[in-house]
mmCIF file of C-alpha atoms in Angstrom:
data_model
loop_
_atom_site.group_PDB
_atom_site.id
_atom_site.type_symbol
_atom_site.label_atom_id
_atom_site.label_comp_id
_atom_site.label_asym_id
_atom_site.label_seq_id
_atom_site.Cartn_x
_atom_site.Cartn_y
_atom_site.Cartn_z
ATOM 1 C CA MET A 131 -16.407 10.492 -88.213
ATOM 2 C CA GLU A 132 -14.550 11.192 -91.465
ATOM 3 C CA PHE A 133 -11.216 12.962 -91.329
ATOM 4 C CA VAL A 134 -10.505 15.161 -94.320
ATOM 5 C CA ILE A 135 -6.920 16.283 -94.947
ATOM 6 C CA GLY A 136 -6.666 20.095 -94.589
ATOM 7 C CA ARG A 137 -10.003 20.530 -92.814
ATOM 8 C CA ASP A 138 -10.830 20.751 -89.214
ATOM 9 C CA PRO A 139 -12.826 17.646 -88.286
ATOM 10 C CA LEU A 140 -15.030 19.609 -85.927
ATOM 11 C CA LEU A 141 -15.902 22.191 -88.550
ATOM 12 C CA HIS A 142 -16.524 19.373 -91.070
ATOM 13 C CA PHE A 143 -18.950 17.740 -88.580
ATOM 14 C CA ILE A 144 -20.678 21.016 -87.988
ATOM 15 C CA GLN A 145 -21.053 21.648 -91.749
ATOM 16 C CA GLN A 146 -22.480 18.127 -92.274
ATOM 17 C CA HIS A 147 -24.900 18.678 -89.390
ATOM 18 C CA LEU A 148 -26.114 22.021 -90.741
ATOM 19 C CA SER A 149 -26.436 20.663 -94.300
ATOM 20 C CA ARG A 150 -28.608 17.855 -92.950
ATOM 21 C CA GLU A 151 -30.785 20.380 -91.033
ATOM 22 C CA ASP A 152 -31.045 22.634 -94.125
ATOM 23 C CA ASP A 153 -32.372 19.694 -96.139
ATOM 24 C CA GLU A 154 -34.934 19.024 -93.388
ATOM 25 C CA VAL A 155 -36.045 22.665 -93.246
ATOM 26 C CA ASN A 156 -36.163 22.945 -97.090
ATOM 27 C CA GLY A 157 -38.502 19.990 -97.349
ATOM 28 C CA ASN A 158 -35.960 17.435 -98.578
ATOM 29 C CA SER A 159 -36.633 15.157 -95.710
ATOM 30 C CA THR A 160 -39.740 14.021 -93.844
ATOM 31 C CA THR A 161 -38.580 15.586 -90.572
ATOM 32 C CA VAL A 162 -38.715 19.382 -89.970
ATOM 33 C CA SER A 163 -36.529 20.622 -87.176
ATOM 34 C CA ASP A 164 -37.170 23.799 -85.129
ATOM 35 C CA PRO A 165 -34.677 26.531 -85.155
ATOM 36 C CA SER A 166 -32.907 26.690 -81.815
ATOM 37 C CA PRO A 167 -30.260 28.893 -80.200
ATOM 38 C CA ALA A 168 -27.711 26.030 -80.534
ATOM 39 C CA ARG A 169 -28.439 25.713 -84.291
ATOM 40 C CA ALA A 170 -28.202 29.531 -84.675
ATOM 41 C CA TYR A 171 -24.850 29.480 -82.913
ATOM 42 C CA LEU A 172 -23.605 26.612 -85.190
ATOM 43 C CA ARG A 173 -24.716 28.482 -88.305
ATOM 44 C CA GLU A 174 -22.933 31.655 -87.230
ATOM 45 C CA ARG A 175 -19.841 29.665 -86.307
ATOM 46 C CA ASN A 176 -19.846 27.853 -89.655
ATOM 47 C CA ALA A 177 -20.397 31.156 -91.564
ATOM 48 C CA MET A 178 -17.454 32.740 -89.776
ATOM 49 C CA ALA A 179 -15.240 29.686 -90.270
ATOM 50 C CA SER A 180 -15.978 29.451 -93.967
ATOM 51 C CA THR A 181 -15.126 33.037 -94.884
ATOM 52 C CA ALA A 182 -11.577 33.679 -95.918
ATOM 53 C CA VAL A 183 -10.488 37.284 -95.362
ATOM 54 C CA ASP A 184 -7.111 39.007 -95.816
ATOM 55 C CA VAL A 185 -6.491 42.190 -93.804
ATOM 56 C CA LYS A 186 -3.936 44.761 -94.963
ATOM 57 C CA GLU A 187 -2.724 47.876 -93.275
ATOM 58 C CA TYR A 188 -1.548 50.759 -95.447
ATOM 59 C CA PRO A 189 -0.230 54.151 -94.136
ATOM 60 C CA ASN A 190 -3.731 55.717 -94.692
ATOM 61 C CA SER A 191 -6.138 52.830 -94.517
ATOM 62 C CA TYR A 192 -7.018 49.223 -93.589
ATOM 63 C CA VAL A 193 -8.204 47.013 -96.379
ATOM 64 C CA PHE A 194 -10.276 43.846 -95.941
ATOM 65 C CA ILE A 195 -10.418 41.387 -98.890
ATOM 66 C CA ALA A 196 -13.017 38.610 -98.613
ATOM 67 C CA ASP A 197 -13.946 35.766 -100.895
ATOM 68 C CA MET A 198 -17.679 35.859 -101.536
ATOM 69 C CA PRO A 199 -18.089 33.256 -104.362
ATOM 70 C CA GLY A 200 -21.397 33.216 -106.154
ATOM 71 C CA LEU A 201 -22.716 36.339 -104.548
ATOM 72 C CA LYS A 202 -23.991 39.503 -106.170
ATOM 73 C CA SER A 203 -23.353 42.942 -104.666
ATOM 74 C CA SER A 204 -26.934 43.028 -103.520
ATOM 75 C CA ASP A 205 -26.472 39.848 -101.507
ATOM 76 C CA ILE A 206 -23.565 41.264 -99.479
ATOM 77 C CA LYS A 207 -23.943 43.429 -96.387
ATOM 78 C CA VAL A 208 -21.177 45.550 -94.876
ATOM 79 C CA SER A 209 -21.997 47.337 -91.627
ATOM 80 C CA VAL A 210 -20.498 48.710 -88.451
ATOM 81 C CA GLU A 211 -21.885 47.490 -85.113
ATOM 82 C CA SER A 212 -21.254 48.920 -81.637
ATOM 83 C CA GLY A 213 -19.332 51.842 -83.063
ATOM 84 C CA ASN A 214 -16.183 49.872 -84.022
ATOM 85 C CA VAL A 215 -17.025 46.336 -85.141
ATOM 86 C CA LEU A 216 -16.934 45.809 -88.847
ATOM 87 C CA LEU A 217 -19.348 43.114 -90.028
ATOM 88 C CA LEU A 218 -19.037 41.463 -93.460
ATOM 89 C CA SER A 219 -21.836 39.141 -94.350
ATOM 90 C CA GLY A 220 -23.694 37.540 -97.192
ATOM 91 C CA GLU A 221 -25.842 34.607 -98.182
ATOM 92 C CA ARG A 222 -25.804 32.436 -101.265
ATOM 93 C CA LYS A 223 -29.349 31.250 -101.795
ATOM 94 C CA LYS A 224 -30.631 28.228 -103.722
ATOM 95 C CA GLU A 225 -31.304 28.994 -107.345
ATOM 96 C CA GLU A 226 -34.978 28.990 -108.125
ATOM 97 C CA GLU A 227 -36.037 27.165 -111.239
ATOM 98 C CA PRO A 228 -38.932 28.467 -113.376
ATOM 99 C CA ALA A 229 -42.291 26.914 -112.438
ATOM 100 C CA ASP A 230 -42.880 25.680 -116.008
ATOM 101 C CA VAL A 231 -39.574 23.740 -116.146
ATOM 102 C CA LYS A 232 -39.331 20.398 -114.418
ATOM 103 C CA VAL A 233 -35.750 19.779 -113.152
ATOM 104 C CA LYS A 234 -34.285 16.727 -111.647
ATOM 105 C CA TYR A 235 -30.939 17.233 -109.806
ATOM 106 C CA LEU A 236 -28.546 14.410 -110.520
ATOM 107 C CA SER A 237 -26.044 15.846 -108.071
ATOM 108 C CA MET A 238 -26.371 18.848 -105.756
ATOM 109 C CA GLU A 239 -23.047 19.746 -104.069
ATOM 110 C CA ARG A 240 -23.425 23.579 -103.954
ATOM 111 C CA ARG A 241 -25.316 24.435 -100.807
ATOM 112 C CA THR A 242 -26.988 27.527 -99.606
ATOM 113 C CA LEU A 243 -24.318 29.205 -97.441
ATOM 114 C CA LYS A 244 -23.947 32.161 -95.156
ATOM 115 C CA PHE A 245 -20.727 34.061 -95.054
ATOM 116 C CA MET A 246 -19.891 36.305 -92.067
ATOM 117 C CA ARG A 247 -16.829 37.816 -90.361
ATOM 118 C CA LYS A 248 -16.537 40.445 -87.632
ATOM 119 C CA PHE A 249 -13.485 42.601 -86.961
ATOM 120 C CA THR A 250 -12.909 44.991 -84.120
ATOM 121 C CA LEU A 251 -11.541 48.139 -85.726
ATOM 122 C CA PRO A 252 -8.624 50.096 -84.133
ATOM 123 C CA SER A 253 -9.220 53.510 -82.645
ATOM 124 C CA ASP A 254 -7.750 55.279 -85.633
ATOM 125 C CA ALA A 255 -10.330 53.789 -88.058
ATOM 126 C CA ASN A 256 -12.634 56.358 -89.688
ATOM 127 C CA VAL A 257 -15.922 54.422 -89.642
ATOM 128 C CA GLU A 258 -17.813 57.266 -91.320
ATOM 129 C CA ASN A 259 -16.013 56.893 -94.598
ATOM 130 C CA ILE A 260 -15.878 53.137 -95.196
ATOM 131 C CA SER A 261 -16.138 52.056 -98.869
ATOM 132 C CA ALA A 262 -16.830 48.687 -100.315
ATOM 133 C CA ALA A 263 -16.671 47.121 -103.795
ATOM 134 C CA CYS A 264 -17.365 43.608 -105.058
ATOM 135 C CA GLN A 265 -15.866 42.276 -108.267
ATOM 136 C CA ASP A 266 -15.723 38.661 -109.526
ATOM 137 C CA GLY A 267 -16.717 37.330 -106.096
ATOM 138 C CA VAL A 268 -14.101 39.254 -104.122
ATOM 139 C CA LEU A 269 -15.272 41.905 -101.692
ATOM 140 C CA THR A 270 -12.880 44.738 -100.945
ATOM 141 C CA VAL A 271 -13.648 46.961 -97.956
ATOM 142 C CA THR A 272 -11.517 50.011 -97.341
ATOM 143 C CA VAL A 273 -11.502 51.641 -93.973
ATOM 144 C CA PRO A 274 -9.583 54.996 -94.005
ATOM 145 C CA LYS A 275 -7.473 55.948 -91.000
ATOM 146 C CA ILE A 276 -7.990 59.093 -89.048
ATOM 147 C CA PRO A 277 -4.805 61.136 -89.472
ATOM 148 C CA PRO A 278 -2.916 61.665 -86.272
ATOM 149 C CA PRO A 279 -3.103 65.200 -84.890
ATOM 150 C CA ALA A 280 -0.371 67.513 -86.050
ATOM 151 C CA PRO A 281 2.358 68.012 -83.497
ATOM 152 C CA ARG A 282 1.661 71.108 -81.431
ATOM 153 C CA VAL A 283 4.542 73.353 -80.563
ATOM 154 C CA ILE A 284 4.369 74.959 -77.153
ATOM 155 C CA SER A 285 6.364 77.941 -76.450
ATOM 156 C CA VAL A 286 8.346 78.057 -73.296
ATOM 157 C CA ASN A 287 8.244 81.351 -71.388
ATOM 158 C CA VAL A 288 11.288 82.595 -69.568
ATOM 159 C CA LYS A 289 10.676 84.097 -66.134
#
């Protein structure tokens, strides 16, 4: 096993394993592997581990900033699951070459990748008004906060 400075060896192994299986599924090898629950788990784990996200809290909102290199806005999905789980995901697909152009890759280091992160939102998150914008490969998701209720003054009666 190769140890790479600054990378988790387990995640590196998983990435190598998935890349090898992707090559097999895409026809770059003579063996085709079946999708399995284990492979699906590894893909999801790798997608989550490879997505860098900063989370900021402002007085009126939470802001999630995620690197989504090489993705167009149409390739990115922002959704809310189970009422309070924010899901950021996307997939960088292999570029298709025109059929009339014969291309021979001399090196192919950019792989198809899935990006995904899940965040459990706090109870004061307003999930109905979430906004998202993508610029230069950086996704910014803003989740407004529900304002706290105004203090209620209760009069005290004298008996």
